[in-house]
CSV table of C-alpha atoms and ligand atoms in Angstrom, one decimal:
chain,number,residue,atom,x,y,z
A,20,MET,CA,127.7,82.9,100.8
A,21,LYS,CA,128.6,82.9,104.5
A,22,PRO,CA,127.0,80.0,106.4
A,23,PHE,CA,124.0,81.0,108.5
A,24,GLN,CA,121.7,79.5,111.1
A,25,TYR,CA,118.0,79.1,110.2
A,26,TYR,CA,115.3,79.6,112.8
A,27,ARG,CA,111.5,79.3,112.3
A,28,PRO,CA,109.7,81.1,115.2
A,29,LYS,CA,106.3,79.9,116.3
A,30,THR,CA,105.0,83.2,117.4
A,31,ILE,CA,105.4,86.9,116.6
A,32,LYS,CA,106.9,87.5,120.0
A,33,ASP,CA,109.5,84.7,119.3
A,34,ALA,CA,110.4,86.2,116.0
A,35,ILE,CA,111.0,89.7,117.5
A,36,THR,CA,113.0,88.2,120.4
A,37,ALA,CA,115.2,86.2,118.0
A,38,VAL,CA,116.2,89.3,116.1
A,39,ALA,CA,116.4,91.6,119.1
A,40,SER,CA,118.7,89.3,121.1
A,41,ASP,CA,121.1,88.6,118.2
A,42,PRO,CA,122.7,91.6,116.3
A,43,ASP,CA,123.5,89.2,113.5
A,44,ALA,CA,120.0,88.0,112.9
A,45,GLN,CA,117.6,89.2,110.2
A,46,PHE,CA,114.0,88.4,109.2
A,47,ILE,CA,113.3,86.7,105.9
A,48,ALA,CA,109.9,86.6,104.1
A,49,GLY,CA,109.7,85.7,100.4
A,50,GLY,CA,113.5,86.1,100.1
A,51,THR,CA,113.3,87.6,96.6
A,52,ASN,CA,115.5,90.5,97.6
A,53,LEU,CA,117.4,89.2,100.6
A,54,ILE,CA,118.7,86.0,99.1
A,55,GLU,CA,120.2,88.0,96.2
A,56,LEU,CA,121.9,90.4,98.6
A,57,MET,CA,123.3,87.4,100.5
A,58,LYS,CA,124.6,85.7,97.4
A,59,ARG,CA,126.4,88.8,96.4
A,60,GLY,CA,127.9,89.3,99.8
A,61,ILE,CA,126.2,92.7,100.4
A,62,VAL,CA,124.6,91.4,103.6
A,63,SER,CA,125.7,88.4,105.6
A,64,PRO,CA,123.3,87.6,108.4
A,65,GLY,CA,124.5,85.0,110.9
A,66,LYS,CA,120.9,83.9,111.5
A,67,LEU,CA,117.8,84.0,109.3
A,68,VAL,CA,114.5,84.2,111.2
A,69,ASP,CA,111.9,82.8,108.8
A,70,ILE,CA,108.6,84.6,109.5
A,71,ASN,CA,106.6,82.8,106.8
A,72,HIS,CA,104.6,80.7,109.2
A,73,LEU,CA,103.4,83.6,111.4
A,74,PRO,CA,99.7,84.6,111.2
A,75,LEU,CA,100.3,87.7,109.1
A,76,LYS,CA,98.6,86.9,105.8
A,77,ARG,CA,95.1,88.2,106.4
A,78,ILE,CA,93.4,90.9,104.2
A,79,GLU,CA,90.3,92.2,105.9
A,80,ARG,CA,88.2,95.4,106.2
A,81,ARG,CA,86.8,96.8,109.4
A,82,GLN,CA,85.4,100.3,110.2
A,83,GLY,CA,86.6,101.9,107.0
A,84,ILE,CA,90.1,100.5,107.1
A,85,THR,CA,91.5,97.7,105.0
A,86,SER,CA,94.2,95.8,106.9
A,87,VAL,CA,96.8,93.8,104.9
A,88,GLY,CA,99.1,91.4,106.7
A,89,ALA,CA,102.8,91.8,106.1
A,90,LEU,CA,103.0,88.2,104.7
A,91,ALA,CA,100.2,88.7,102.2
A,92,LEU,CA,101.7,88.1,98.7
A,93,ASN,CA,101.9,90.9,96.2
A,94,SER,CA,99.8,88.8,93.7
A,95,GLU,CA,97.1,87.9,96.4
A,96,VAL,CA,96.8,91.6,97.4
A,97,ALA,CA,96.6,92.9,93.8
A,98,SER,CA,93.8,90.5,92.9
A,99,HIS,CA,91.9,90.6,96.3
A,100,LYS,CA,88.3,91.8,95.9
A,101,LEU,CA,88.6,94.3,98.7
A,102,ILE,CA,91.6,95.9,97.2
A,103,ARG,CA,90.2,95.9,93.7
A,104,GLN,CA,87.0,97.5,95.0
A,105,TYR,CA,88.3,100.0,97.5
A,106,HIS,CA,91.9,100.6,96.5
A,107,PRO,CA,92.2,100.0,92.7
A,108,LEU,CA,95.3,102.2,92.6
A,109,LEU,CA,97.2,99.6,94.7
A,110,THR,CA,96.0,96.8,92.4
A,111,GLN,CA,97.4,98.6,89.4
A,112,ALA,CA,100.8,99.4,91.1
A,113,LEU,CA,101.3,95.8,92.3
A,114,HIS,CA,100.5,94.4,88.9
A,115,ALA,CA,103.1,96.7,87.4
A,116,GLY,CA,105.8,95.3,89.6
A,117,ALA,CA,108.3,92.5,88.7
A,118,SER,CA,106.8,89.4,87.1
A,119,GLY,CA,104.0,87.0,87.9
A,120,GLN,CA,106.4,84.5,89.5
A,121,LEU,CA,108.0,87.1,91.7
A,122,ARG,CA,104.7,88.6,92.8
A,123,ASN,CA,103.7,85.0,93.9
A,124,MET,CA,106.7,85.0,96.3
A,125,ALA,CA,107.1,88.7,97.3
A,126,THR,CA,105.4,89.8,100.4
A,127,ILE,CA,104.0,93.3,101.4
A,128,GLY,CA,106.5,93.6,104.2
A,129,GLY,CA,109.4,92.7,102.0
A,130,ASN,CA,108.3,95.0,99.3
A,131,LEU,CA,108.3,98.0,101.7
A,132,LEU,CA,111.9,97.2,102.6
A,133,GLN,CA,113.4,96.2,99.2
A,134,LYS,CA,116.8,97.7,98.5
A,135,THR,CA,117.6,100.1,95.7
A,136,ARG,CA,118.5,98.5,92.3
A,137,CYS,CA,121.6,100.9,91.8
A,138,THR,CA,124.1,98.6,90.1
A,139,TYR,CA,127.0,100.0,92.1
A,140,PHE,CA,125.2,98.9,95.3
A,141,TYR,CA,125.1,95.4,94.0
A,142,ASP,CA,128.8,95.2,93.0
A,143,THR,CA,131.0,94.9,96.0
A,144,ALA,CA,134.1,95.8,93.9
A,145,LEU,CA,132.7,99.3,93.4
A,146,PRO,CA,132.4,102.3,95.8
A,147,CYS,CA,129.0,102.8,97.3
A,148,ASN,CA,128.0,105.0,100.3
A,149,LYS,CA,124.8,103.0,100.8
A,150,ARG,CA,126.7,99.7,101.1
A,151,THR,CA,129.8,101.0,102.8
A,152,PRO,CA,129.4,104.6,104.1
A,153,GLY,CA,132.5,106.7,103.3
A,154,SER,CA,133.5,104.7,100.3
A,155,GLY,CA,132.1,107.1,97.8
A,156,CYS,CA,129.3,107.0,95.3
A,157,GLY,CA,130.1,105.2,92.0
A,158,ALA,CA,126.9,106.5,90.4
A,159,ILE,CA,127.5,110.2,90.6
A,160,GLY,CA,130.3,110.2,88.1
A,161,GLY,CA,129.4,106.9,86.6
A,162,ILE,CA,126.3,105.4,84.9
A,163,ASN,CA,123.4,107.2,86.5
A,164,LYS,CA,120.5,106.5,84.1
A,165,GLN,CA,118.1,105.1,86.7
A,166,HIS,CA,119.0,107.7,89.4
A,167,ALA,CA,117.2,110.4,91.4
A,168,ILE,CA,116.3,113.9,90.3
A,169,PHE,CA,114.5,115.0,93.5
A,170,GLY,CA,115.6,115.1,97.1
A,171,VAL,CA,119.3,115.0,96.2
A,172,ASP,CA,121.6,116.9,98.6
A,173,GLU,CA,124.8,115.6,97.0
A,174,LYS,CA,126.7,118.8,97.6
A,175,LEU,CA,125.8,119.0,101.2
A,176,SER,CA,126.3,115.4,102.3
A,177,LYS,CA,129.6,113.7,103.2
A,178,ASN,CA,128.1,110.4,102.0
A,179,PRO,CA,126.1,111.3,99.0
A,180,CYS,CA,123.7,108.9,97.4
A,181,ILE,CA,121.5,109.5,94.4
A,182,ALA,CA,119.7,106.1,94.4
A,183,VAL,CA,116.0,105.7,94.0
A,184,ASN,CA,113.5,103.5,95.9
A,185,PRO,CA,112.5,100.8,93.3
A,186,SER,CA,109.1,99.8,94.6
A,187,ASP,CA,105.9,100.3,92.6
A,188,MET,CA,103.7,99.4,95.6
A,189,ASN,CA,105.2,102.1,97.8
A,190,VAL,CA,104.2,104.8,95.4
A,191,ALA,CA,100.5,103.8,95.6
A,192,LEU,CA,100.7,103.3,99.4
A,193,LEU,CA,101.9,106.9,99.8
A,194,ALA,CA,99.0,108.2,97.7
A,195,LEU,CA,96.6,106.2,99.8
A,196,ASP,CA,97.8,107.6,103.2
A,197,VAL,CA,98.7,104.2,104.5
A,198,GLN,CA,100.0,103.5,108.1
A,199,VAL,CA,102.5,100.7,108.6
A,200,LEU,CA,101.9,98.7,111.8
A,201,VAL,CA,105.1,97.4,113.4
A,202,ALA,CA,106.0,95.5,116.6
A,203,GLY,CA,109.3,95.5,118.5
A,204,PRO,CA,110.5,94.5,121.9
A,205,GLY,CA,108.9,97.6,123.4
A,206,GLY,CA,105.4,97.0,121.8
A,207,GLN,CA,103.5,98.1,118.8
A,208,ARG,CA,103.5,101.4,116.9
A,209,LYS,CA,102.2,102.8,113.7
A,210,ILE,CA,104.3,104.7,111.2
A,211,ALA,CA,102.7,106.8,108.5
A,212,LEU,CA,104.0,105.7,105.1
A,213,ALA,CA,105.2,109.3,104.5
A,214,ASP,CA,107.5,109.0,107.5
A,215,PHE,CA,108.6,105.4,106.8
A,216,HIS,CA,111.2,105.8,104.0
A,217,ARG,CA,114.0,108.3,104.4
A,218,LEU,CA,116.0,110.7,102.2
A,219,PRO,CA,119.7,109.7,102.3
A,220,GLY,CA,121.2,112.7,104.2
A,221,GLU,CA,124.4,111.6,105.9
A,222,HIS,CA,123.2,108.0,106.3
A,223,PRO,CA,122.2,106.6,102.9
A,224,ASP,CA,122.8,103.1,104.5
A,225,VAL,CA,119.6,103.7,106.5
A,226,ASP,CA,116.6,103.4,104.1
A,227,THR,CA,113.7,103.6,106.6
A,228,ASN,CA,112.7,104.7,110.1
A,229,LEU,CA,112.0,101.0,111.1
A,230,GLU,CA,114.3,99.7,113.9
A,231,ARG,CA,116.4,96.6,113.1
A,232,ASP,CA,114.4,94.5,115.6
A,233,GLU,CA,111.0,95.7,114.6
A,234,LEU,CA,108.7,93.3,112.6
A,235,ILE,CA,106.3,94.8,110.1
A,236,LEU,CA,102.9,93.3,111.0
A,237,GLY,CA,101.0,94.9,108.1
A,238,VAL,CA,99.6,98.0,106.5
A,239,GLU,CA,96.3,99.8,107.2
A,240,ILE,CA,94.7,101.5,104.2
A,241,PRO,CA,91.9,104.0,105.1
A,242,ASP,CA,88.9,104.3,102.8
A,243,SER,CA,89.3,107.3,100.6
A,244,VAL,CA,87.5,109.1,97.8
A,245,PHE,CA,90.1,107.7,95.3
A,246,THR,CA,88.2,104.7,94.0
A,247,LYS,CA,87.4,105.7,90.4
A,248,HIS,CA,89.7,108.2,88.8
A,249,VAL,CA,93.0,106.5,89.5
A,250,HIS,CA,95.9,105.5,87.3
A,251,TYR,CA,99.4,104.1,88.0
A,252,LEU,CA,101.6,104.9,85.0
A,253,LYS,CA,105.0,103.1,84.9
A,254,VAL,CA,107.6,104.0,82.2
A,255,ARG,CA,110.2,101.3,81.8
A,256,ASP,CA,112.7,99.8,79.4
A,257,ARG,CA,110.6,96.6,78.9
A,258,ALA,CA,106.8,96.0,79.1
A,259,SER,CA,107.4,93.6,82.0
A,260,TYR,CA,110.0,92.5,84.5
A,261,ALA,CA,111.7,95.9,84.6
A,262,PHE,CA,111.9,98.6,87.3
A,263,ALA,CA,110.4,102.0,86.7
A,264,LEU,CA,112.4,104.7,85.0
A,265,VAL,CA,109.7,107.0,86.3
A,266,SER,CA,106.2,106.2,87.6
A,267,VAL,CA,103.2,108.2,88.6
A,268,ALA,CA,100.3,107.4,90.9
A,269,ALA,CA,97.5,109.8,90.1
A,270,ALA,CA,94.3,109.7,92.1
A,271,LEU,CA,91.5,112.3,91.8
A,272,ASP,CA,88.1,113.0,93.2
A,273,LEU,CA,86.0,114.9,90.6
A,274,ASP,CA,82.8,116.9,90.8
A,275,GLN,CA,81.8,116.8,87.1
A,276,ASN,CA,85.0,118.2,85.6
A,277,LYS,CA,86.2,120.0,88.7
A,278,ILE,CA,89.0,118.6,90.8
A,279,LYS,CA,87.8,118.3,94.5
A,280,ALA,CA,90.9,116.3,95.7
A,281,VAL,CA,94.0,114.8,94.3
A,282,ARG,CA,97.0,112.7,95.1
A,283,LEU,CA,100.1,112.7,92.9
A,284,VAL,CA,103.1,110.5,93.9
A,285,MET,CA,106.1,109.5,91.8
A,286,GLY,CA,108.5,106.6,91.8
A,287,GLY,CA,111.9,106.3,90.2
A,288,VAL,CA,112.8,109.9,90.9
A,289,ALA,CA,113.9,110.0,94.6
A,290,HIS,CA,115.3,108.0,97.4
A,291,LYS,CA,111.8,107.5,98.7
A,292,PRO,CA,108.3,107.6,97.1
A,293,TRP,CA,108.0,111.3,96.1
A,294,ARG,CA,104.7,113.1,96.7
A,295,LEU,CA,104.1,116.2,94.6
A,296,TYR,CA,102.5,118.4,97.2
A,297,GLU,CA,102.8,121.7,95.3
A,298,ALA,CA,101.4,120.2,92.1
A,299,GLU,CA,98.4,118.8,94.1
A,300,LYS,CA,97.7,122.3,95.5
A,301,ALA,CA,97.7,123.8,92.0
A,302,LEU,CA,95.2,121.2,90.8
A,303,VAL,CA,92.6,121.4,93.6
A,304,GLY,CA,89.6,123.5,92.6
A,305,GLN,CA,90.6,123.6,88.9
A,306,VAL,CA,88.5,122.4,86.0
A,307,ILE,CA,90.4,119.6,84.2
A,308,SER,CA,92.2,120.6,81.0
A,309,ASP,CA,95.5,120.0,79.3
A,310,ALA,CA,96.7,123.5,80.3
A,311,VAL,CA,95.9,122.8,84.0
A,312,PHE,CA,97.8,119.4,83.9
A,313,GLU,CA,100.7,121.0,82.1
A,314,GLN,CA,101.0,123.8,84.7
A,315,ALA,CA,100.9,121.2,87.6
A,316,ALA,CA,103.6,119.2,85.9
A,317,SER,CA,105.8,122.2,85.5
A,318,ILE,CA,105.3,123.1,89.2
A,319,ALA,CA,106.2,119.5,90.1
A,320,MET,CA,109.6,119.8,88.3
A,321,GLN,CA,110.8,122.7,90.5
A,322,GLY,CA,114.0,121.7,92.2
A,323,ALA,CA,114.8,118.8,89.9
A,324,ILE,CA,118.5,118.1,89.4
A,325,ALA,CA,119.8,115.7,86.7
A,326,TYR,CA,123.1,113.9,86.1
A,327,GLU,CA,124.9,112.9,82.9
A,328,HIS,CA,122.7,109.9,82.0
A,329,ASN,CA,119.4,110.8,83.5
A,330,THR,CA,118.8,114.2,82.0
A,331,TYR,CA,116.0,112.5,80.0
A,332,LYS,CA,114.0,112.3,83.2
A,333,LEU,CA,113.7,116.1,83.1
A,334,LYS,CA,111.5,115.7,80.0
A,335,LEU,CA,110.0,112.3,80.7
A,336,THR,CA,108.8,113.2,84.2
A,337,PRO,CA,106.4,116.0,83.4
A,338,GLN,CA,105.1,114.1,80.4
A,339,ALA,CA,104.4,111.1,82.6
A,340,ILE,CA,102.6,113.3,85.1
A,341,ILE,CA,100.4,114.8,82.4
A,342,GLN,CA,99.7,111.4,80.8
A,343,ALA,CA,98.7,109.9,84.2
A,344,LEU,CA,96.4,112.7,84.9
A,345,LYS,CA,94.8,112.5,81.5
A,346,ILE,CA,94.2,108.8,81.8
A,347,ALA,CA,92.9,109.0,85.4
A,348,THR,CA,90.3,111.6,84.4
A,349,SER,CA,89.3,110.0,81.1
A,350,PHE,CA,86.7,107.7,82.6
B,4,FAD,C1,114.2,90.4,89.0
B,4,FAD,C2,113.3,91.3,89.9
B,4,FAD,C3,112.5,92.2,89.4
B,4,FAD,C4,111.7,93.0,90.3
B,4,FAD,N1,110.9,94.0,89.8
B,4,FAD,C5,110.2,94.8,90.6
B,4,FAD,C6,109.4,95.9,90.1
B,4,FAD,O1,109.3,96.1,88.9
B,4,FAD,N2,108.7,96.6,91.0
B,4,FAD,C7,108.8,96.4,92.3
B,4,FAD,O2,108.1,97.1,93.1
B,4,FAD,N3,109.5,95.4,92.8
B,4,FAD,C8,110.2,94.6,92.0
B,4,FAD,N4,111.0,93.6,92.5
B,4,FAD,C9,111.2,93.5,93.9
B,4,FAD,C10,110.3,92.6,94.7
B,4,FAD,O3,109.0,93.2,94.7
B,4,FAD,C11,110.9,92.5,96.1
B,4,FAD,O4,112.1,91.7,96.0
B,4,FAD,C12,109.9,91.9,97.0
B,4,FAD,O5,108.8,92.7,97.2
B,4,FAD,C13,110.5,91.7,98.4
B,4,FAD,O6,109.6,90.9,99.2
B,4,FAD,P1,110.1,89.5,99.9
B,4,FAD,O7,109.0,89.1,100.7
B,4,FAD,O8,110.7,88.6,98.9
B,4,FAD,O9,111.3,90.2,100.8
B,4,FAD,P2,112.6,89.5,101.4
B,4,FAD,O10,113.6,89.4,100.3
B,4,FAD,O11,112.3,88.3,102.2
B,4,FAD,O12,113.0,90.6,102.4
B,4,FAD,C14,113.4,91.9,102.0
B,4,FAD,C15,113.8,92.7,103.3
B,4,FAD,O13,112.7,92.9,104.1
B,4,FAD,C16,112.9,92.4,105.4
B,4,FAD,N5,111.6,91.9,105.8
B,4,FAD,C17,110.7,91.1,105.1
B,4,FAD,N6,109.6,91.0,105.7
B,4,FAD,C18,109.7,91.7,106.9
B,4,FAD,C19,108.8,92.0,107.9
B,4,FAD,N7,107.5,91.6,107.9
B,4,FAD,N8,109.2,92.8,108.9
B,4,FAD,C20,110.5,93.3,108.9
B,4,FAD,N9,111.4,93.1,108.0
B,4,FAD,C21,110.9,92.3,106.9
B,4,FAD,C22,114.0,91.4,105.2
B,4,FAD,O14,114.7,91.2,106.4
B,4,FAD,C23,114.8,92.0,104.1
B,4,FAD,O15,115.7,93.0,104.7
B,4,FAD,C24,111.8,92.8,91.7
B,4,FAD,C25,112.6,91.8,92.2
B,4,FAD,C26,113.4,91.0,91.3
B,4,FAD,C27,114.2,90.0,91.9
B,5,SF4,S1,123.7,106.1,94.3
B,5,SF4,FE1,123.7,105.3,96.3
B,5,SF4,S2,123.4,103.2,96.1
B,5,SF4,FE2,124.2,104.0,94.1
B,5,SF4,S3,126.5,104.0,94.2
B,5,SF4,FE3,125.8,105.9,95.0
B,5,SF4,S4,125.7,105.6,97.2
B,5,SF4,FE4,125.6,103.6,96.3
């Protein structure tokens, strides 16, 4: 690992200035992703700006919005009474992530920014457009079991990338219409979660629309009608400590058996959390039934593209959507 300087800022302003004034500096929170990237030589910051002592851990609710600080731990957020009461979908998604030990280290800000788990990205001996734009994509002709089936423009891009966003939390946050509060040298701004993560396009090396010197302060979760009929379904190779092959966040508002409102978002299928807008439209106003769920799942699959080792996702994905909808509407 390349030697680096360590800096512990006293204030949020100090932290932003430290990164803004040094192109080689990077924020560190729980370190559960960044340290691995440094050990493998994928990133080599000259200075780590440790934000762990900044006052960004609060979880509070005011005027119909739950604010969660960027340094709140995944485990604390998942079990917090406000989150369990008002945003149970987020509790479920966070509990599905990683392991107990990791959730005790991982922060909300770090989870938003965690890198893909594509194995070619983590092996510096292999080509990867995300790590080194222009070097090629090892996964397209290689082992692509975990990779994307939606939002892939491989034929159109000079730097194709078929990696997926690995976060469980991000899937639930998109379903809950979350805003990300960030601060940079020019002041504060909010970014809707839907605009936070990017599709790869020509720049798979850029995962989000956050600027390098912007610090995530936290997320704001508005109250919603999705407090009862919610389910986060994660399909993975092991029952714990494994990333999603596919996952589905299903949240519904029901009037008796009729669907008044719905959110359907998927993980493990695209470069960013993937909202199923057309399937949602097909569900609103319908009376719940297997046939209605099957039709929505079939609509959701339009435009899906598979590679040699992830063709199973073409069958697994609609089944996961149907199952998540059935469980969410079963109580
Ligand atoms: C073995 C293993 C299994 C895992 N399984 C899962 C899983 O199943 N599901 C899942 O969702 N996740 C999983 N994770 C990922 C884990 O959730 C992330 O590593 C974690 O959330 C990152 O948070 P952190 O605080 O440790 O971030 P760090 O590693 O400290 O930072 C990650 C990135 O975010 C930046 N950063 C951090 N905080 C801020 C901030 N406030 N503002 C701006 N930039 C910031 C850092 O500069 C860095 O680029 C797994 C991780 C491991 C190691
Ligand atoms: S899928 Fe993306 S991250 Fe994986 S090798 Fe290809 S370019 Fe790299």
